PDB file of C-alpha atoms in Angstrom:
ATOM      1  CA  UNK A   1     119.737  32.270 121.165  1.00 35.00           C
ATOM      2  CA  UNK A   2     120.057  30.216 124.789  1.00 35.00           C
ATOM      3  CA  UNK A   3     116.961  31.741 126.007  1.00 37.00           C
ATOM      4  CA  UNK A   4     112.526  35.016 123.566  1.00 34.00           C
ATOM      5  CA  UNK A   5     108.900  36.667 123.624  1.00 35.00           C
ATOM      6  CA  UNK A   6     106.762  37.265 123.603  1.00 36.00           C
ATOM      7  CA  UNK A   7     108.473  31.235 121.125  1.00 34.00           C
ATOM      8  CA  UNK A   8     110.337  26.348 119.523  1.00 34.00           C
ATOM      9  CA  UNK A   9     112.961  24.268 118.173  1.00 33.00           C
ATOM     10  CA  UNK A  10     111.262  21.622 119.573  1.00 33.00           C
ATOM     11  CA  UNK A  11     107.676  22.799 119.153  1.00 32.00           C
ATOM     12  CA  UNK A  12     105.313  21.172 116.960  1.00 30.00           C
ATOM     13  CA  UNK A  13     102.338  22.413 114.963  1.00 29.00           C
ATOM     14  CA  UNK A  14     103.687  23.693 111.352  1.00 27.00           C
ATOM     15  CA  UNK A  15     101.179  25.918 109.295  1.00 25.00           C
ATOM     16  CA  UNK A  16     102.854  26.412 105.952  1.00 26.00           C
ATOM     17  CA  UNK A  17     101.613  29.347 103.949  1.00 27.00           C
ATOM     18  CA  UNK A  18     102.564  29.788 100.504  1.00 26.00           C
ATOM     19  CA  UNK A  19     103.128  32.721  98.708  1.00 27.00           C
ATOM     20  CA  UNK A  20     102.494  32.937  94.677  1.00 27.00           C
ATOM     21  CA  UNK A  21     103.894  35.937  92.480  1.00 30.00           C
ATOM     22  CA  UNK A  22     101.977  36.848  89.579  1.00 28.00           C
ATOM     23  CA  UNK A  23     105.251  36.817  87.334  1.00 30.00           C
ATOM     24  CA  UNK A  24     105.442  34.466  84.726  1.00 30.00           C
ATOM     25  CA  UNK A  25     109.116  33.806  86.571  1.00 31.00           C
ATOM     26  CA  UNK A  26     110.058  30.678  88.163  1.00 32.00           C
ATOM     27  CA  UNK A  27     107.883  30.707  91.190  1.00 34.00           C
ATOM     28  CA  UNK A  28     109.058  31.217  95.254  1.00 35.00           C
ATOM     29  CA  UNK A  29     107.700  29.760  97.471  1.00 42.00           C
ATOM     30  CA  UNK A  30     107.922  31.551 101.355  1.00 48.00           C
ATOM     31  CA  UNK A  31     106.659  29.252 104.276  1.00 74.00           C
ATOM     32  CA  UNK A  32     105.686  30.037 107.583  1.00 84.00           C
ATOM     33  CA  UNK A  33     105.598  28.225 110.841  1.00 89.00           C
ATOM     34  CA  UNK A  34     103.332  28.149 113.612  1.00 93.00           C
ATOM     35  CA  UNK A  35     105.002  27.720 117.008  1.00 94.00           C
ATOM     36  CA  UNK A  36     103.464  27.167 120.585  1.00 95.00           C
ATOM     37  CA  UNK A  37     105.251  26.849 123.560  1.00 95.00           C
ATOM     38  CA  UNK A  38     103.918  26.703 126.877  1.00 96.00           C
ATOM     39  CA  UNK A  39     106.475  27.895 130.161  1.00 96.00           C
ATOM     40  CA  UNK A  40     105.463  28.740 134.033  1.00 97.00           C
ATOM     41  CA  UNK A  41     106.336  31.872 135.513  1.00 97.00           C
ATOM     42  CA  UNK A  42     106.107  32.910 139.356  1.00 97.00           C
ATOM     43  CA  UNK A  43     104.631  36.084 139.464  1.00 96.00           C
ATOM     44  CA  UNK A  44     104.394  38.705 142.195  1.00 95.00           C
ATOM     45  CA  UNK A  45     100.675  39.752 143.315  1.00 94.00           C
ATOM     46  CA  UNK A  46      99.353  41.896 145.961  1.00 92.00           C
ATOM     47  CA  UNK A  47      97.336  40.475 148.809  1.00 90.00           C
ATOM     48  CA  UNK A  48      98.356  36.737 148.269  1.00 94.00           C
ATOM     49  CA  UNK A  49     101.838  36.692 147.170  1.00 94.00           C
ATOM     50  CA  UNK A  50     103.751  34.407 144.642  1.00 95.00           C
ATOM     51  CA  UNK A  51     101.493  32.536 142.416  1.00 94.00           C
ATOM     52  CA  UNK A  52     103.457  29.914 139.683  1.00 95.00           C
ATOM     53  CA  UNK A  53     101.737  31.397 136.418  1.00 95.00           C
ATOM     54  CA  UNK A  54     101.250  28.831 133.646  1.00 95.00           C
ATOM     55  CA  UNK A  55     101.373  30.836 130.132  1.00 95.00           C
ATOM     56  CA  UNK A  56     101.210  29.834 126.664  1.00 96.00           C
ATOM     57  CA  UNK A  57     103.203  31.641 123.650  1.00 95.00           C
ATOM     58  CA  UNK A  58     102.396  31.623 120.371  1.00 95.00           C
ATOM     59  CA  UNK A  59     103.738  33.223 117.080  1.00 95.00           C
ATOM     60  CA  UNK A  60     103.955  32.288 113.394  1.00 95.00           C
ATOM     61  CA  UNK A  61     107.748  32.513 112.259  1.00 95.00           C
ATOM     62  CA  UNK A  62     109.409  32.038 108.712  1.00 94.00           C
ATOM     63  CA  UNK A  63     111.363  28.837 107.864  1.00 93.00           C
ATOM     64  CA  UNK A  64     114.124  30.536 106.825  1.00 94.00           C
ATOM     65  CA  UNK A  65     114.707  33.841 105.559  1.00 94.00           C
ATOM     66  CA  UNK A  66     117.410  35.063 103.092  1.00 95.00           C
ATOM     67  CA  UNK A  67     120.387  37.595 103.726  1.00 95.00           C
ATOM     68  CA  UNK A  68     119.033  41.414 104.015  1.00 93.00           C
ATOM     69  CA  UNK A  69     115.547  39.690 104.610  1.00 94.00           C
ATOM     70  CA  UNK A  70     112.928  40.901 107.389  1.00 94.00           C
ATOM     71  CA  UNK A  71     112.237  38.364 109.768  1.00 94.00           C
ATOM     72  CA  UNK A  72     109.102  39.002 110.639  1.00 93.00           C
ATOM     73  CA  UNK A  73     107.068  37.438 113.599  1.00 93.00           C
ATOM     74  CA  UNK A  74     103.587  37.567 113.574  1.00 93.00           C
ATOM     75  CA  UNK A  75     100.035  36.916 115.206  1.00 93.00           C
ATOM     76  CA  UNK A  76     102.518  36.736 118.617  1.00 94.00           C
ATOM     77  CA  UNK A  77     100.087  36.079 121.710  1.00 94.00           C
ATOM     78  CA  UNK A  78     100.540  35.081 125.699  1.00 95.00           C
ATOM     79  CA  UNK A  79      97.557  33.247 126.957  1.00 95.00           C
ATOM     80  CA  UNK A  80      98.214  33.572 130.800  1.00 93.00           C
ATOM     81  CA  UNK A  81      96.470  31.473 132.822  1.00 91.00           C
ATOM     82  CA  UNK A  82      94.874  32.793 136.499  1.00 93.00           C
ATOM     83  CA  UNK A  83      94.072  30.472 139.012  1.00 94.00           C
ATOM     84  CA  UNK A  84      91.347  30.107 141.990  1.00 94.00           C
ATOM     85  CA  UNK A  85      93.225  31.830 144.768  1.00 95.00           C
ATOM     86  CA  UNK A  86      94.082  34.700 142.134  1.00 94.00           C
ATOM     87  CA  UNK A  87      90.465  34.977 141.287  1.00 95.00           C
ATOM     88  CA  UNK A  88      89.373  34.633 144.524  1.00 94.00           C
ATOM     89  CA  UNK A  89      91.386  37.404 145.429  1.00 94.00           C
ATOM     90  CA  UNK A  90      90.320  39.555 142.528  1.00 94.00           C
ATOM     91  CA  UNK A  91      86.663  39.117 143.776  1.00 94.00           C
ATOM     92  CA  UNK A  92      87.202  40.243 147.278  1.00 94.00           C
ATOM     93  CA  UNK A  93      88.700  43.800 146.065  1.00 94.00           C
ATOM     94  CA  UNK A  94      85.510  44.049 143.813  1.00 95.00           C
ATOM     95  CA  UNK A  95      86.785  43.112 140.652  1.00 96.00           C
ATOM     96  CA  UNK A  96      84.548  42.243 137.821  1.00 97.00           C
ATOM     97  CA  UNK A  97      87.424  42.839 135.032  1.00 97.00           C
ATOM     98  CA  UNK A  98      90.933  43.181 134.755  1.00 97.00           C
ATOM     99  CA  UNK A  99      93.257  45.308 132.025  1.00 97.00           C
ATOM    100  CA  UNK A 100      96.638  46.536 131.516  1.00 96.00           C
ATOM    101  CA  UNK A 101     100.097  46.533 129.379  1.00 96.00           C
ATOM    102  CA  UNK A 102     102.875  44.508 129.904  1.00 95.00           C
ATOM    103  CA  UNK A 103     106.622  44.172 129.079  1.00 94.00           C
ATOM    104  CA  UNK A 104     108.164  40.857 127.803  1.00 93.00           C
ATOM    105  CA  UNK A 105     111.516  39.801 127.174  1.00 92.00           C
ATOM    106  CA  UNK A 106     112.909  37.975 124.405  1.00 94.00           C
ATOM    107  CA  UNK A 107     116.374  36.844 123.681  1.00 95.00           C
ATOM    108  CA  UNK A 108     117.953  36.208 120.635  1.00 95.00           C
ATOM    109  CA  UNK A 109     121.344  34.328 119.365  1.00 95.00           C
ATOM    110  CA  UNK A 110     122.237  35.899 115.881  1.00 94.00           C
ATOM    111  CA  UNK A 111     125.082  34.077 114.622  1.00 93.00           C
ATOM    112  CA  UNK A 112     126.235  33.563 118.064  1.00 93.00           C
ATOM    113  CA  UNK A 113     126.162  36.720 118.925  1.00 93.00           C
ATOM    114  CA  UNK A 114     123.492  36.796 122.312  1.00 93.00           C
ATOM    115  CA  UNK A 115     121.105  39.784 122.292  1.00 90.00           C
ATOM    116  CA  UNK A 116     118.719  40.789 125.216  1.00 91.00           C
ATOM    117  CA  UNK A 117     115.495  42.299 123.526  1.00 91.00           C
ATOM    118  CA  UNK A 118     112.167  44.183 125.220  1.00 91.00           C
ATOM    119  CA  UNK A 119     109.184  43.921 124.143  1.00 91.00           C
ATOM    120  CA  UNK A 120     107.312  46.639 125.471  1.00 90.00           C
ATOM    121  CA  UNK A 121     103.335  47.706 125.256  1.00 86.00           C
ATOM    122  CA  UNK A 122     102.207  44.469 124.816  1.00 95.00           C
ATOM    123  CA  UNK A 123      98.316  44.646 125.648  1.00 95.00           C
ATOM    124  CA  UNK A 124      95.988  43.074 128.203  1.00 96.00           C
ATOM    125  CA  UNK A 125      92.627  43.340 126.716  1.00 96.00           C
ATOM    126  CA  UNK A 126      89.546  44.081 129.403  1.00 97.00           C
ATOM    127  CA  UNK A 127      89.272  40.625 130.415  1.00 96.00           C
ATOM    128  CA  UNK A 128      85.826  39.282 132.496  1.00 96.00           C
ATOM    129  CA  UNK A 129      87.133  37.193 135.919  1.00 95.00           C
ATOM    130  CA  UNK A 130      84.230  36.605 137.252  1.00 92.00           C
ATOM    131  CA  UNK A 131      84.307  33.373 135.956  1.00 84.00           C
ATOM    132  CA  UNK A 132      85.249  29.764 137.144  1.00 91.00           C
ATOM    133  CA  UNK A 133      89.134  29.008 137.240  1.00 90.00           C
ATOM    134  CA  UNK A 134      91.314  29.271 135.294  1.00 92.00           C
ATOM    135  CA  UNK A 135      90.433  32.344 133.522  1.00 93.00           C
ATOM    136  CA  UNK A 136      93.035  33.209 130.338  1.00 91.00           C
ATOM    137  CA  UNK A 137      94.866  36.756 129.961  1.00 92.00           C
ATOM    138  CA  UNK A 138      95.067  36.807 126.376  1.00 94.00           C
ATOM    139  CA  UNK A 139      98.514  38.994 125.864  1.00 95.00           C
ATOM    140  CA  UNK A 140      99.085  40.253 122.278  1.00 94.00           C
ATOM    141  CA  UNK A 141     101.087  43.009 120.525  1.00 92.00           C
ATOM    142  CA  UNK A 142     103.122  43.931 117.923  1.00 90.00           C
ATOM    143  CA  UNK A 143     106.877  42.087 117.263  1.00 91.00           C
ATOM    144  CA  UNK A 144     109.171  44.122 115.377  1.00 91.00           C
ATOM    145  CA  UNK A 145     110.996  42.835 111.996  1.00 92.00           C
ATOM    146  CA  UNK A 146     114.863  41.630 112.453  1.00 92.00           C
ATOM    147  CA  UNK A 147     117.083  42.011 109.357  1.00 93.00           C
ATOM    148  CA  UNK A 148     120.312  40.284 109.729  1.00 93.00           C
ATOM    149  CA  UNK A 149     122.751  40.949 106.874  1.00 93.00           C
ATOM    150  CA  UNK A 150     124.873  37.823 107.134  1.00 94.00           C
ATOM    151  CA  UNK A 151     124.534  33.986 106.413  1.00 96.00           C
ATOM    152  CA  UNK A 152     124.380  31.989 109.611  1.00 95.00           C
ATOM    153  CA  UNK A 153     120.931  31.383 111.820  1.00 95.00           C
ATOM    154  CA  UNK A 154     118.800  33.165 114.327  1.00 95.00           C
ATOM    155  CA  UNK A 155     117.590  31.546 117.434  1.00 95.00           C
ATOM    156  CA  UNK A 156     114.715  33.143 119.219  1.00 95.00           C
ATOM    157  CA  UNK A 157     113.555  31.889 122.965  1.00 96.00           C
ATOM    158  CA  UNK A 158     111.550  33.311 125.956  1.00 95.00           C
ATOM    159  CA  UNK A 159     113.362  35.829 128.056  1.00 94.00           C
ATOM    160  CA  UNK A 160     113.154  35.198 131.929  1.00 94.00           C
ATOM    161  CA  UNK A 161     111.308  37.676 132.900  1.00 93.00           C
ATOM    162  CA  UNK A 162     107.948  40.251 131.806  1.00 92.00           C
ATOM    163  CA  UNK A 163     106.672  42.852 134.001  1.00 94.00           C
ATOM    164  CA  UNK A 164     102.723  44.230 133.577  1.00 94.00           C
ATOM    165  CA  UNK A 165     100.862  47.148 134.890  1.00 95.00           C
ATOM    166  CA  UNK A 166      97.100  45.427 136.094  1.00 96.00           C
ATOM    167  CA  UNK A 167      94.372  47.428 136.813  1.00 97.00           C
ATOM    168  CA  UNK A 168      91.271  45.634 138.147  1.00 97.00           C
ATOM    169  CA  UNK A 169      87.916  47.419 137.690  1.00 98.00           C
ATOM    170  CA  UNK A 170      84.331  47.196 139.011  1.00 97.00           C
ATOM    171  CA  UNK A 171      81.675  45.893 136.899  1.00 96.00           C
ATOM    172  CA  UNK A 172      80.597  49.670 136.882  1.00 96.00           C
ATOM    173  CA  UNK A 173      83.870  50.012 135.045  1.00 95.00           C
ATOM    174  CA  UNK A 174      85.276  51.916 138.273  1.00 97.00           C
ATOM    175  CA  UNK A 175      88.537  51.640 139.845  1.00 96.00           C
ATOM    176  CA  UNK A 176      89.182  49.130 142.324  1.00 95.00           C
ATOM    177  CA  UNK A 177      90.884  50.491 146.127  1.00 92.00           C
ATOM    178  CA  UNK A 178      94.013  48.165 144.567  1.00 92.00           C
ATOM    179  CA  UNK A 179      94.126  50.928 141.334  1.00 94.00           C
ATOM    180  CA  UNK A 180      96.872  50.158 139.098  1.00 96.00           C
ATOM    181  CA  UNK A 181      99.522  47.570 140.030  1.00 95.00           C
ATOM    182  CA  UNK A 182     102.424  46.423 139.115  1.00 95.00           C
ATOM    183  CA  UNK A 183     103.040  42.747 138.293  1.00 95.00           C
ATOM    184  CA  UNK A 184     106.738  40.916 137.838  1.00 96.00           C
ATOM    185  CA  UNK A 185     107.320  37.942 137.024  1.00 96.00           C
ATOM    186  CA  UNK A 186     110.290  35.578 136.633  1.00 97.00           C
ATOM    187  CA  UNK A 187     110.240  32.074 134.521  1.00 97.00           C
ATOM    188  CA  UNK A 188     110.716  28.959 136.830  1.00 97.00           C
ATOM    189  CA  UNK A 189     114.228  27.710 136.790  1.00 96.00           C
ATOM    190  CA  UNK A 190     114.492  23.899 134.577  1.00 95.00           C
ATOM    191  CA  UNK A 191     112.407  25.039 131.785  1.00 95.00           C
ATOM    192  CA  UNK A 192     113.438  25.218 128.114  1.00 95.00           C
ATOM    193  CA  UNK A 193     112.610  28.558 126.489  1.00 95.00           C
ATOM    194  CA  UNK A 194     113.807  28.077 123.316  1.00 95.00           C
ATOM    195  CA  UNK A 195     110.758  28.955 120.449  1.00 94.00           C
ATOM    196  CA  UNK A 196     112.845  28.943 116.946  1.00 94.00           C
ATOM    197  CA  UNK A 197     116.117  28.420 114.631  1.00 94.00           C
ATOM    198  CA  UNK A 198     115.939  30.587 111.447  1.00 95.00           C
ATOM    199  CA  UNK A 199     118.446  30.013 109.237  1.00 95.00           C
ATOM    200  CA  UNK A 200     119.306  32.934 107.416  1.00 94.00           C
ATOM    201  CA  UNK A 201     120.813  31.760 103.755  1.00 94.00           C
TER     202      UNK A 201
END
């Protein structure tokens, strides 16, 4: 896959896990990988315009999987980052917190054959931003499972754009005047997206 997710071929930071079955049988051994992989977006906002967003994907991937085998992505997160002028602007509507859902793309090579994926429902947990800058948007959500039913590899990378729906709330927990908003974003051009190559055996 050229381009997700939410996540490296060249990312570092390998977590194996090991799995043990309780046969007496010849044991298997499944590993896991940790990968991070950090990207800028520009994003749309209301009142001050294009901001460049930096954001920070994680997800824990398997090293390889075998034919008619789920891949299966977990603990997937977006830590997106808001900066001063964001904030500042958050503060002047009345903000105390912020909330929402949000789509992501990710896009996927599967034996050559390139697939454009959503990801939608990804959460926004009620986030304080009423600190100092930068204040993280910790995005998380559930991937779903990819069984591929031929040898070959599966390459997963950051799609080039997510959408959100933001809703900014007093610290009374009212609405805002701003309400609910929507936010798109698009991934600054020069980057490299790519998160993983599973080989599929």
């Amino acid at each position: 896959m050229k381009r997700l997710l939410a996540l490296a071929a060249g990312t570092a930071g390998a977590v194996a896990m090991v799995v043990a079955p309780s046969t007496a049988q010849a044991d298997t051994v499944h590993t896991t990988a940790v990968v991070t992989k950090n990207v800028t977006f520009s994003c749309a906002y209301p009142l001050i315009g294009n901001r460049d967003v930096p954001a920070t994907v994680t997800a824990t991937f398997p090293n390889s999987v075998a034919v008619g085998s789920p891949i299966n992505t977990t603990n997937f997160s977006v830590a997106v980052s808001l900066d001063a002028l964001t904030l500042q602007a958050l503060t002047l509507i009345g903000s105390a917190t912020v909330e929402g859902t949000t789509t992501a793309g990710v896009e996927l090579d599967i034996n050559g054959t390139e697939l454009g994926v959503t990801l939608p429902g990804l959460n926004i947990p009620v986030t304080n931003v009423t600190g100092p800058a930068p204040v993280a948007l910790n995005i998380n959500g559930q991937v779903p499972s990819l069984t591929v039913k031929a040898p070959g590899q599966v390459d997963i990378a950051i799609g080039s754009t997510f959408s959100g729906k933001i809703t900014p709330k007093r610290a009374d927990g009212t609405l805002t005047g701003l309400g609910t908003f929507d936010l798109n974003c698009s991934m600054l051009p020069g980057q490299d997206p790519a998160l993983v190559s599973i080989p599929v055996v």
